[in-house]
Tab-separated table of C-alpha atoms in Angstrom:
chain	number	residue	atom	x	y	z
A	1	MET	CA	173.818	82.886	38.546
A	2	SER	CA	173.900	81.945	42.562
A	3	ILE	CA	171.936	84.990	43.753
A	4	LEU	CA	171.164	84.107	47.354
A	5	GLY	CA	174.808	82.722	47.642
A	6	ASN	CA	176.407	85.872	46.504
A	7	ILE	CA	174.113	87.769	49.053
A	8	ILE	CA	175.257	85.778	51.694
A	9	LYS	CA	178.864	85.865	51.093
A	10	GLY	CA	178.535	89.893	50.500
A	11	VAL	CA	177.272	90.007	54.078
A	12	ILE	CA	179.720	87.750	55.344
A	13	ASP	CA	182.313	90.219	53.599
A	14	LEU	CA	180.709	93.092	54.574
A	15	THR	CA	180.146	92.417	58.288
A	16	ASP	CA	184.208	91.264	58.483
A	17	THR	CA	185.113	94.592	56.891
A	18	PHE	CA	183.495	96.620	59.804
A	19	SER	CA	184.464	94.184	62.543
A	20	SER	CA	187.709	95.278	64.020
A	21	LYS	CA	190.776	93.039	65.077
A	22	THR	CA	190.387	91.476	68.417
A	23	ASN	CA	192.893	92.552	71.017
A	24	HIS	CA	192.628	88.892	72.739
A	25	VAL	CA	194.311	90.034	75.935
A	26	LYS	CA	191.906	93.065	76.307
A	27	ALA	CA	189.334	90.454	75.276
A	28	GLN	CA	190.085	87.979	78.169
A	29	LYS	CA	190.119	90.801	80.784
A	30	LYS	CA	186.551	91.795	79.944
A	31	VAL	CA	185.302	88.024	79.778
A	32	LEU	CA	186.809	87.852	83.476
A	33	ASN	CA	185.425	90.531	84.438
A	34	GLN	CA	181.969	90.083	83.348
A	35	LEU	CA	182.193	86.258	84.812
A	36	LEU	CA	182.972	87.452	88.242
A	37	GLU	CA	180.371	90.335	88.284
A	38	THR	CA	177.489	87.945	87.421
A	39	ALA	CA	178.415	85.094	89.456
A	40	LYS	CA	179.683	87.206	92.424
A	41	ASN	CA	176.186	86.309	94.449
A	42	THR	CA	176.421	82.778	93.894
A	43	GLU	CA	177.065	80.372	96.525
A	44	PHE	CA	180.532	79.763	94.651
A	45	GLY	CA	181.258	83.397	94.109
A	46	GLN	CA	180.592	84.169	97.836
A	47	GLN	CA	182.823	81.380	98.921
A	48	TYR	CA	185.770	82.747	97.227
A	49	LYS	CA	185.237	86.404	97.154
A	50	PHE	CA	184.277	87.248	93.981
A	51	THR	CA	183.528	91.062	95.237
A	52	ALA	CA	186.879	91.392	96.783
A	53	ILE	CA	188.516	89.993	93.498
A	54	LEU	CA	186.566	92.679	91.451
A	55	ASN	CA	188.028	95.166	94.060
A	56	SER	CA	191.488	94.065	93.273
A	57	GLU	CA	194.021	95.936	91.010
A	58	ASN	CA	195.109	92.847	89.402
A	59	LYS	CA	192.090	90.511	88.949
A	60	GLU	CA	193.746	87.940	87.194
A	61	GLN	CA	196.338	87.280	89.957
A	62	ALA	CA	193.630	87.755	92.686
A	63	PHE	CA	191.391	84.846	90.903
A	64	ALA	CA	194.167	82.485	90.607
A	65	SER	CA	195.014	83.205	94.040
A	66	HIS	CA	191.455	82.580	95.387
A	67	VAL	CA	190.211	80.187	93.348
A	68	PRO	CA	191.822	76.566	93.422
A	69	TYR	CA	191.935	74.367	90.448
A	70	PHE	CA	188.872	71.842	89.754
A	71	ASP	CA	188.435	68.990	87.702
A	72	TYR	CA	185.178	67.496	86.783
A	73	ASN	CA	185.184	65.369	90.089
A	74	LYS	CA	186.032	67.841	92.337
A	75	MET	CA	183.494	70.467	90.986
A	76	ASN	CA	180.924	67.666	90.775
A	77	LYS	CA	180.879	66.693	94.323
A	78	GLU	CA	181.361	70.056	95.782
A	79	TRP	CA	178.890	71.896	93.595
A	80	TRP	CA	177.557	70.602	90.572
A	81	ASN	CA	175.819	67.985	92.745
A	82	LYS	CA	173.908	70.789	94.457
A	83	ILE	CA	172.102	71.852	91.193
A	84	LYS	CA	171.198	68.513	90.395
A	85	LYS	CA	169.337	68.350	93.178
A	86	HIS	CA	167.369	71.459	91.947
A	87	GLN	CA	169.224	74.023	94.040
A	88	SER	CA	169.634	77.377	92.243
A	89	ASN	CA	172.436	80.138	92.406
A	90	ILE	CA	175.181	77.641	93.002
A	91	THR	CA	177.743	78.303	90.269
A	92	TRP	CA	175.938	80.568	87.952
A	93	PRO	CA	172.768	82.522	88.565
A	94	GLY	CA	169.512	81.560	87.526
A	95	ASN	CA	167.846	77.602	86.696
A	96	LEU	CA	169.294	75.163	84.372
A	97	SER	CA	167.453	73.548	81.544
A	98	TYR	CA	170.462	71.136	80.335
A	99	PHE	CA	173.419	68.828	80.981
A	100	ALA	CA	175.831	67.530	78.633
A	101	LEU	CA	176.495	63.993	79.044
A	102	SER	CA	180.410	63.245	78.204
A	103	SER	CA	182.016	59.974	78.680
A	104	GLY	CA	184.920	61.456	76.800
A	105	THR	CA	187.845	59.030	76.905
A	106	THR	CA	187.650	57.943	80.233
A	107	GLY	CA	185.285	55.264	80.746
A	108	LYS	CA	181.363	54.182	80.602
A	109	THR	CA	180.209	56.483	83.398
A	110	SER	CA	178.962	59.657	81.802
A	111	LYS	CA	179.900	63.042	83.067
A	112	ARG	CA	177.052	65.591	83.513
A	113	ILE	CA	178.197	68.970	82.801
A	114	PRO	CA	175.892	72.107	83.438
A	115	VAL	CA	175.113	73.934	80.002
A	116	THR	CA	173.514	77.397	80.776
A	117	ASP	CA	171.251	79.661	78.294
A	118	ASP	CA	174.517	81.961	78.604
A	119	MET	CA	176.548	79.060	77.344
A	120	LEU	CA	174.354	78.275	74.397
A	121	GLU	CA	174.519	81.870	73.321
A	122	ALA	CA	178.165	82.041	73.427
A	123	ILE	CA	178.104	78.548	71.566
A	124	ARG	CA	176.202	80.449	69.087
A	125	LYS	CA	178.282	83.646	69.331
A	126	SER	CA	181.243	81.593	68.096
A	127	GLY	CA	179.567	79.524	65.732
A	128	VAL	CA	178.892	82.907	63.749
A	129	LYS	CA	182.472	83.849	64.150
A	130	GLN	CA	183.303	80.445	62.228
A	131	VAL	CA	180.796	81.232	59.567
A	132	LEU	CA	182.331	84.655	59.296
A	133	ALA	CA	185.775	83.207	58.706
A	134	LEU	CA	184.779	81.398	55.920
A	135	LYS	CA	185.648	84.691	53.820
A	136	ASN	CA	189.053	83.655	54.319
A	137	PHE	CA	188.841	80.662	52.698
A	138	ASP	CA	188.075	81.935	49.077
A	139	LEU	CA	184.771	79.341	48.585
A	140	PRO	CA	182.526	80.135	45.770
A	141	SER	CA	179.389	81.874	46.090
A	142	ASP	CA	177.265	78.898	45.196
A	143	PHE	CA	179.056	77.130	48.644
A	144	PHE	CA	176.615	79.291	50.555
A	145	GLU	CA	173.663	77.982	49.183
A	146	LYS	CA	174.467	74.009	49.735
A	147	GLU	CA	173.315	72.100	52.800
A	148	ILE	CA	175.256	71.415	55.520
A	149	MET	CA	175.504	67.627	57.169
A	150	MET	CA	175.771	68.141	60.933
A	151	LEU	CA	176.734	64.471	62.519
A	152	GLY	CA	176.504	64.687	65.960
A	153	SER	CA	174.329	62.549	68.604
A	154	SER	CA	170.780	62.256	68.645
A	155	THR	CA	168.873	65.620	69.309
A	156	ASP	CA	166.237	63.466	71.181
A	157	LEU	CA	167.329	64.836	74.355
A	158	LYS	CA	166.006	62.800	77.371
A	159	ASN	CA	164.520	64.138	80.584
A	160	ASN	CA	166.073	63.114	83.824
A	161	ASN	CA	164.677	64.592	87.009
A	162	SER	CA	163.751	67.508	84.859
A	163	PHE	CA	166.779	68.436	83.394
A	164	LEU	CA	167.118	67.720	79.415
A	165	GLU	CA	170.539	65.550	78.818
A	166	GLY	CA	172.540	64.695	75.852
A	167	GLU	CA	175.821	64.969	74.199
A	168	ILE	CA	176.530	68.802	73.566
A	169	SER	CA	176.307	68.281	69.538
A	170	GLY	CA	172.915	67.043	70.244
A	171	ILE	CA	171.929	69.952	72.796
A	172	SER	CA	173.296	72.509	70.088
A	173	ALA	CA	171.578	70.905	67.267
A	174	SER	CA	168.229	70.727	69.228
A	175	ASN	CA	168.748	74.755	69.486
A	176	ILE	CA	169.637	75.469	65.786
A	177	PRO	CA	167.981	78.829	64.902
A	178	PHE	CA	164.969	78.871	62.449
A	179	TRP	CA	166.617	80.398	59.553
A	180	PHE	CA	169.326	77.980	59.837
A	181	GLN	CA	166.909	74.915	59.602
A	182	GLY	CA	166.575	74.728	55.705
A	183	TYR	CA	170.588	74.066	55.341
A	184	TYR	CA	170.758	71.738	58.340
A	185	LYS	CA	170.813	68.009	57.250
A	186	PRO	CA	170.153	65.291	58.249
A	187	GLY	CA	166.880	67.377	59.494
A	188	GLU	CA	164.876	66.876	62.638
A	189	ASP	CA	163.282	63.697	62.354
A	190	ILE	CA	166.495	61.872	61.474
A	191	ALA	CA	168.769	63.469	63.959
A	192	GLN	CA	166.551	62.299	66.638
A	193	ILE	CA	166.811	58.492	65.934
A	194	ASP	CA	168.972	57.617	68.747
A	195	ASP	CA	170.298	54.077	67.347
A	196	TRP	CA	173.159	55.429	65.455
A	197	ASP	CA	173.048	52.522	62.920
A	198	ASP	CA	169.592	53.263	62.307
A	199	ARG	CA	170.234	56.686	61.946
A	200	VAL	CA	173.293	56.518	59.423
A	201	LEU	CA	170.772	53.989	57.344
A	202	LYS	CA	168.362	56.629	57.094
A	203	ILE	CA	170.981	58.912	55.820
A	204	ALA	CA	172.155	56.509	52.982
A	205	GLN	CA	168.743	55.846	52.003
A	206	ARG	CA	168.082	60.098	51.595
A	207	ALA	CA	171.668	60.944	50.832
A	208	LYS	CA	170.593	61.643	47.096
A	209	GLU	CA	168.150	63.901	48.046
A	210	TRP	CA	170.346	66.529	49.467
A	211	ASP	CA	173.015	68.849	48.082
A	212	ILE	CA	175.555	68.700	50.794
A	213	GLY	CA	178.281	71.369	50.624
A	214	ALA	CA	179.854	70.794	54.025
A	215	LEU	CA	179.931	68.127	56.673
A	216	SER	CA	180.586	68.594	60.444
A	217	GLY	CA	181.338	66.103	63.073
A	218	ILE	CA	184.127	63.950	64.819
A	219	PRO	CA	186.221	62.266	61.854
A	220	SER	CA	185.998	58.529	62.996
A	221	TRP	CA	182.167	58.863	62.782
A	222	ILE	CA	181.903	61.014	59.812
A	223	GLU	CA	184.370	58.578	57.917
A	224	LEU	CA	182.095	55.722	58.763
A	225	MET	CA	178.906	57.329	57.798
A	226	LEU	CA	180.424	58.067	54.337
A	227	GLN	CA	181.919	54.347	53.936
A	228	LYS	CA	177.866	53.533	54.502
A	229	VAL	CA	176.631	56.378	51.982
A	230	ILE	CA	179.128	54.760	49.516
A	231	GLU	CA	178.393	51.198	50.105
A	232	TYR	CA	174.522	51.763	50.142
A	233	HIS	CA	174.506	53.391	46.777
A	234	LYS	CA	177.470	51.296	45.098
A	235	VAL	CA	179.339	54.209	44.016
A	236	ASN	CA	183.289	54.902	43.741
A	237	ASP	CA	183.445	57.961	46.413
A	238	ILE	CA	181.365	60.091	48.057
A	239	HIS	CA	181.490	63.062	45.477
A	240	ASP	CA	179.167	60.566	43.257
A	241	ILE	CA	176.589	61.407	45.621
A	242	TRP	CA	177.569	64.867	46.841
A	243	PRO	CA	179.229	66.463	44.050
A	244	ASN	CA	179.162	69.905	45.409
A	245	LEU	CA	180.939	68.649	48.846
A	246	GLN	CA	183.677	71.457	49.396
A	247	VAL	CA	184.202	71.803	53.175
A	248	TYR	CA	184.770	69.284	56.094
A	249	THR	CA	184.573	71.047	59.888
A	250	SER	CA	186.541	68.601	61.900
A	251	GLY	CA	186.012	68.649	65.788
A	252	GLY	CA	186.682	66.815	68.884
A	253	VAL	CA	189.686	65.084	68.062
A	254	ALA	CA	193.094	65.996	66.022
A	255	PHE	CA	192.082	65.602	62.339
A	256	GLY	CA	195.633	64.485	61.309
A	257	PRO	CA	195.410	60.515	61.980
A	258	TYR	CA	192.105	60.451	59.674
A	259	GLU	CA	193.160	62.696	57.020
A	260	LYS	CA	194.500	59.773	54.746
A	261	SER	CA	191.461	57.416	55.285
A	262	PHE	CA	189.249	60.184	54.807
A	263	LYS	CA	190.849	61.633	51.761
A	264	ALA	CA	190.385	58.093	50.380
A	265	LEU	CA	186.652	58.520	50.086
A	266	MET	CA	186.820	61.653	48.191
A	267	ARG	CA	187.535	62.561	44.622
A	268	LYS	CA	187.549	66.509	44.977
A	269	GLU	CA	189.760	68.301	47.386
A	270	VAL	CA	187.915	69.012	50.138
A	271	THR	CA	188.669	72.193	52.735
A	272	VAL	CA	189.279	71.045	56.090
A	273	ILE	CA	188.330	73.286	58.991
A	274	ASP	CA	189.464	72.214	62.230
A	275	THR	CA	186.977	73.127	65.616
A	276	TYR	CA	187.354	72.496	69.297
A	277	LEU	CA	184.129	72.041	70.529
A	278	ALA	CA	183.687	70.283	74.215
A	279	SER	CA	181.134	69.442	76.538
A	280	GLU	CA	182.375	72.360	78.504
A	281	GLY	CA	182.298	74.908	75.585
A	282	TYR	CA	183.137	76.057	72.289
A	283	ILE	CA	186.861	76.616	72.812
A	284	ALA	CA	188.281	77.439	69.442
A	285	THR	CA	188.275	77.577	65.703
A	286	GLN	CA	190.446	77.645	62.539
A	287	ILE	CA	189.787	80.933	60.984
A	288	ARG	CA	192.412	80.938	58.170
A	289	PRO	CA	193.740	78.640	55.452
A	290	GLU	CA	197.385	78.711	55.858
A	291	THR	CA	197.385	77.098	59.040
A	292	ASP	CA	195.495	74.147	60.698
A	293	ALA	CA	196.053	75.983	64.284
A	294	MET	CA	192.642	77.083	65.922
A	295	GLN	CA	191.710	80.704	67.409
A	296	LEU	CA	190.767	80.539	70.813
A	297	ASN	CA	187.258	82.160	71.467
A	298	THR	CA	188.173	84.773	73.433
A	299	GLU	CA	185.271	86.877	73.635
A	300	HIS	CA	182.654	84.690	74.053
A	301	GLY	CA	181.863	83.215	77.651
A	302	ILE	CA	185.313	81.520	78.528
A	303	TYR	CA	188.106	83.014	80.480
A	304	PHE	CA	191.536	80.639	79.834
A	305	GLU	CA	194.254	79.832	81.990
A	306	PHE	CA	197.298	78.019	81.113
A	307	VAL	CA	199.783	75.801	83.355
A	308	PRO	CA	203.024	74.718	81.827
A	309	PHE	CA	202.814	70.904	80.867
A	310	LYS	CA	205.225	69.496	83.210
A	311	PRO	CA	205.280	66.096	84.879
A	312	GLU	CA	206.052	67.640	88.381
A	313	TYR	CA	202.691	69.580	88.124
A	314	ILE	CA	200.434	66.465	87.178
A	315	ASN	CA	199.197	63.810	89.608
A	316	GLN	CA	199.094	60.023	88.495
A	317	LYS	CA	195.455	60.474	87.697
A	318	GLY	CA	196.140	63.333	85.139
A	319	SER	CA	194.774	66.060	87.624
A	320	LEU	CA	196.807	69.394	88.681
A	321	ASN	CA	198.578	69.633	91.677
A	322	GLN	CA	197.056	72.542	93.501
A	323	ASP	CA	200.423	74.400	93.646
A	324	ALA	CA	201.188	74.313	89.928
A	325	PRO	CA	201.786	77.876	88.717
A	326	SER	CA	199.274	79.454	85.938
A	327	VAL	CA	199.701	81.834	83.588
A	328	THR	CA	197.203	84.335	81.519
A	329	LEU	CA	197.046	84.692	77.731
A	330	ALA	CA	199.278	87.863	78.326
A	331	ASP	CA	201.964	85.644	79.445
A	332	VAL	CA	202.077	82.745	76.989
A	333	GLU	CA	205.163	81.435	75.173
A	334	LEU	CA	205.262	79.726	71.739
A	335	ASN	CA	206.134	76.043	71.853
A	336	GLN	CA	205.444	75.419	75.572
A	337	ASP	CA	202.760	72.876	76.187
A	338	TYR	CA	199.865	74.242	78.438
A	339	VAL	CA	197.309	72.301	80.372
A	340	LEU	CA	194.398	74.244	79.450
A	341	ILE	CA	192.331	75.808	82.408
A	342	ILE	CA	188.743	77.153	81.839
A	343	SER	CA	186.433	79.063	83.677
A	344	THR	CA	182.623	79.646	81.608
A	345	VAL	CA	179.435	80.989	81.596
A	346	SER	CA	178.230	77.858	82.870
A	347	GLY	CA	179.784	78.139	85.931
A	348	ALA	CA	182.938	75.950	85.671
A	349	TRP	CA	185.814	77.858	87.616
A	350	ARG	CA	189.373	76.957	87.195
A	351	TYR	CA	188.076	74.045	85.354
A	352	LEU	CA	190.898	71.293	84.320
A	353	ILE	CA	189.056	70.152	80.784
A	354	GLY	CA	191.825	67.786	80.258
A	355	ASP	CA	193.501	68.572	76.967
A	356	THR	CA	197.057	70.264	76.476
A	357	ILE	CA	197.795	72.784	73.875
A	358	VAL	CA	200.533	74.878	72.148
A	359	PHE	CA	200.156	78.134	70.858
A	360	THR	CA	201.420	78.579	67.400
A	361	ASP	CA	200.529	82.336	67.212
A	362	ILE	CA	200.240	84.490	70.095
A	363	GLU	CA	199.077	87.871	68.743
A	364	LEU	CA	196.233	85.660	67.214
A	365	ALA	CA	196.014	83.464	70.046
A	366	GLU	CA	195.955	80.431	68.010
A	367	ILE	CA	196.609	77.062	69.131
A	368	LYS	CA	196.915	73.475	68.336
A	369	ILE	CA	195.861	70.596	70.956
A	370	THR	CA	198.672	68.294	71.785
A	371	GLY	CA	197.355	65.777	73.795
A	372	ARG	CA	195.375	64.794	77.198
A	373	THR	CA	196.715	65.161	80.467
A	374	LYS	CA	195.743	61.424	81.136
A	375	PHE	CA	197.058	60.451	77.694
A	376	PHE	CA	200.669	61.752	78.846
A	377	LEU	CA	202.726	58.793	78.799
A	378	ASN	CA	205.261	59.004	81.466
A	379	THR	CA	206.077	55.321	82.524
A	380	VAL	CA	209.903	54.938	83.170
A	381	GLY	CA	210.540	58.496	82.232
A	382	SER	CA	209.505	58.340	78.514
A	383	GLN	CA	207.524	61.573	78.651
A	384	LEU	CA	205.578	60.751	75.380
A	385	SER	CA	202.790	62.969	74.097
A	386	VAL	CA	199.965	62.119	72.008
A	387	ASN	CA	201.287	64.661	69.065
A	388	LYS	CA	204.316	62.991	69.108
A	389	MET	CA	202.407	59.653	68.914
A	390	ASP	CA	200.175	61.167	66.162
A	391	ASP	CA	203.255	62.303	64.258
A	392	ALA	CA	204.924	58.790	64.733
A	393	MET	CA	201.768	57.304	62.936
A	394	GLY	CA	202.253	59.534	60.114
A	395	ASN	CA	205.703	58.586	59.565
A	396	LEU	CA	204.478	54.966	59.415
A	397	GLU	CA	201.949	55.788	57.077
A	398	LYS	CA	204.183	57.467	54.915
A	399	LYS	CA	206.856	54.590	55.098
A	400	PHE	CA	204.594	51.458	54.619
A	401	SER	CA	202.139	53.309	52.313
A	402	ILE	CA	199.223	52.444	54.792
A	403	LYS	CA	196.417	54.299	56.601
A	404	ILE	CA	196.674	54.493	60.897
A	405	PRO	CA	193.540	56.292	61.449
A	406	GLU	CA	193.074	54.540	65.150
A	407	TYR	CA	195.986	53.456	67.598
A	408	THR	CA	196.144	52.570	71.304
A	409	ILE	CA	199.192	52.133	73.382
A	410	CYS	CA	199.853	50.783	76.961
A	411	ALA	CA	203.193	50.616	78.935
A	412	LYS	CA	203.496	47.530	81.187
A	413	ARG	CA	205.728	44.834	81.671
A	414	ALA	CA	205.938	41.285	79.571
A	415	GLU	CA	206.907	38.182	80.706
A	416	ASP	CA	210.729	38.871	80.968
A	417	ASN	CA	209.645	41.497	83.572
A	418	GLU	CA	211.060	44.074	81.663
A	419	PHE	CA	209.057	47.200	80.533
A	420	TYR	CA	207.409	47.553	76.998
A	421	HIS	CA	205.363	49.974	75.174
A	422	PHE	CA	202.679	47.877	73.677
A	423	TRP	CA	201.038	49.285	70.582
A	424	TYR	CA	197.860	48.307	68.655
A	425	LEU	CA	197.557	49.928	65.168
A	426	GLY	CA	194.157	50.365	63.147
A	427	THR	CA	195.210	49.510	59.731
A	428	ASP	CA	193.455	47.149	56.800
A	429	ASN	CA	196.921	46.136	55.819
A	430	LYS	CA	197.704	42.983	57.712
A	431	ASN	CA	200.609	41.693	55.632
A	432	LEU	CA	203.487	44.020	57.272
A	433	ASP	CA	206.222	42.508	59.460
A	434	THR	CA	205.272	44.000	62.762
A	435	ASN	CA	208.915	43.414	63.861
A	436	ILE	CA	209.904	45.547	61.117
A	437	VAL	CA	206.964	48.325	62.047
A	438	ALA	CA	207.966	48.305	65.659
A	439	GLU	CA	211.493	49.010	64.780
A	440	SER	CA	211.129	51.971	62.717
A	441	LEU	CA	208.251	53.268	65.074
A	442	ASP	CA	211.083	52.854	67.820
A	443	ASP	CA	213.459	54.860	65.622
A	444	THR	CA	211.026	57.633	64.607
A	445	LEU	CA	210.180	58.292	68.491
A	446	LYS	CA	214.063	58.413	69.429
A	447	LYS	CA	214.612	61.156	66.921
A	448	ALA	CA	211.271	63.091	68.076
A	449	ASN	CA	211.606	62.884	71.664
A	450	LYS	CA	214.889	63.058	73.677
A	451	ASN	CA	213.476	62.006	76.880
A	452	TYR	CA	212.077	58.744	75.071
A	453	LYS	CA	215.394	58.182	73.784
A	454	VAL	CA	216.943	58.432	77.130
A	455	ALA	CA	214.311	56.098	78.789
A	456	ARG	CA	214.870	53.470	75.631
A	457	SER	CA	218.712	53.346	76.861
A	458	LYS	CA	217.527	52.508	80.380
A	459	ALA	CA	214.307	51.395	81.768
A	460	LEU	CA	212.232	50.863	78.484
A	461	ASN	CA	213.022	47.596	76.791
A	462	GLY	CA	211.162	48.149	73.523
A	463	VAL	CA	208.401	48.309	71.529
A	464	LYS	CA	205.995	45.493	70.593
A	465	VAL	CA	202.954	46.418	67.616
A	466	LYS	CA	199.869	44.657	66.924
A	467	LEU	CA	197.794	45.397	63.621
A	468	VAL	CA	193.895	45.147	64.076
A	469	SER	CA	191.363	46.409	61.555
A	470	PRO	CA	190.452	50.003	62.335
A	471	SER	CA	186.761	48.922	62.840
A	472	VAL	CA	187.850	46.915	65.854
A	473	PHE	CA	188.432	50.546	67.742
A	474	LEU	CA	184.772	51.595	66.529
A	475	GLU	CA	183.346	48.661	68.133
A	476	TRP	CA	185.188	48.936	71.254
A	477	ASN	CA	183.831	52.430	71.591
A	478	ALA	CA	180.212	51.071	70.705
A	479	LYS	CA	180.560	48.649	73.531
A	480	ASN	CA	182.368	51.024	76.184
A	481	LYS	CA	180.422	53.773	75.258
A	482	LYS	CA	178.051	54.746	72.337
A	483	LYS	CA	178.395	55.038	68.630
A	484	GLY	CA	178.691	58.457	67.291
A	485	GLY	CA	178.686	61.994	68.954
A	486	GLN	CA	181.665	63.040	70.916
A	487	VAL	CA	182.892	59.257	71.515
A	488	LYS	CA	186.510	59.438	71.355
A	489	MET	CA	189.321	56.282	71.600
A	490	GLU	CA	191.699	56.211	74.274
A	491	ARG	CA	195.084	56.673	73.040
A	492	VAL	CA	196.716	55.561	76.121
A	493	MET	CA	195.397	52.914	78.492
A	494	ASN	CA	196.131	52.062	81.837
A	495	GLU	CA	196.998	47.978	82.413
A	496	ASP	CA	193.736	47.178	83.539
A	497	LYS	CA	191.918	48.917	80.881
A	498	PHE	CA	194.486	47.569	78.046
A	499	LYS	CA	193.983	43.679	79.868
A	500	GLU	CA	190.057	44.302	78.621
A	501	TRP	CA	191.086	45.575	75.200
A	502	GLU	CA	193.324	42.817	74.496
A	503	GLN	CA	190.437	40.425	75.450
A	504	PHE	CA	187.934	42.166	73.386
A	505	VAL	CA	190.427	42.252	70.277
A	506	LEU	CA	190.878	38.405	70.717
A	507	GLU	CA	186.902	38.079	70.903
A	508	ASN	CA	186.475	40.424	67.276
């Protein structure tokens, strides 16, 4: 009998019983007030008159009127560079210990994003919320006695000018509470290994020592780790090594494109729970099994605003025009793509995180990520978002019985001086007729997107497809950034980057 598991599950059930249902609009008003009150005497708070905002009848409206939008470059140049020079009380009170490194999907240069102690506490509280939500997934008691494999970046944080730096997953893992350390794998020694391949080899060598019940990490790198473990032990699937694996907590990117290839490594059904942890904070987590939408973490250190995702509000580099209107959680609508704006306890203010979302349930504050502002392909009016691209990949997988975990696209002129969408699809099935695949992809997008259909009848001349191994995408990420951790593949490339990509594919 799973005595400990029953105790833990009972505590979770009891905690849920005594917790009241969150009013997310009220929670957001409270968070904004706390942010303004705490930061009113910082340099940022004084420049943008936080005290006056706090005295306003409508704080949300006053906040939006007084404070401009910031992307990383603007925030870093005007404010965070001061923190890096060890000036204090700039955008958040007190001194700073950590910077989260994030190259995201935009290039080799790492962004350095402040991570305060208040943010680590907010992430911890949102993590507790995630654990408590496991009650809704009807997991057996013995699950709560199993170990958890958290595969992120190295926890061996680097000292840079007296600040500790690493990816947010490494910073979070290095601050795991003592009571959780017995459950956490691969453990501190292996987690500190900086080289991805060495770390995965150590995991494979010790895999049989652990009774893993849950996995956590970005899909592409979790999948690669599972493949290495399976190959090392010469077994058929991961359940031959970890028979009690029941849950996978996905994060960083949409799980949909990876679902088919991920399940091919499993013999048993695994519950997939989506999360949204960015370098800037823990944004949202899935709290119930009947949907794959995620609930915004409205109570823990982040204030959200939403800008309707329309081409006229987005400039060429993916940033917002300053006159773009924003709405609060109280005024959002279903089925409308929004650019996500956050203000946080790490001193990010009206900050463009770069993601677009759509609400699936307003009362529950549940969202889905629909893409990136920089990956919105609007060449010749096609207005193609990443969620439409992901859906198209799913249709191709069904039609041709293949797996496409990775892809990228560029809109550019071909030799005939006409515009085409050039697609590279990651699949191990290279025997397909690319002309047939291109025709099917084109038809799917015409049906899914009226703007794309109009563009195809005018300036967009067609679709061209090439098939390459999914491993090429992983090696591209390794070459340009770093294996594992928060690294994601560019879904849309500009022409210069695409030229580099095509040369890389030829060489590999």
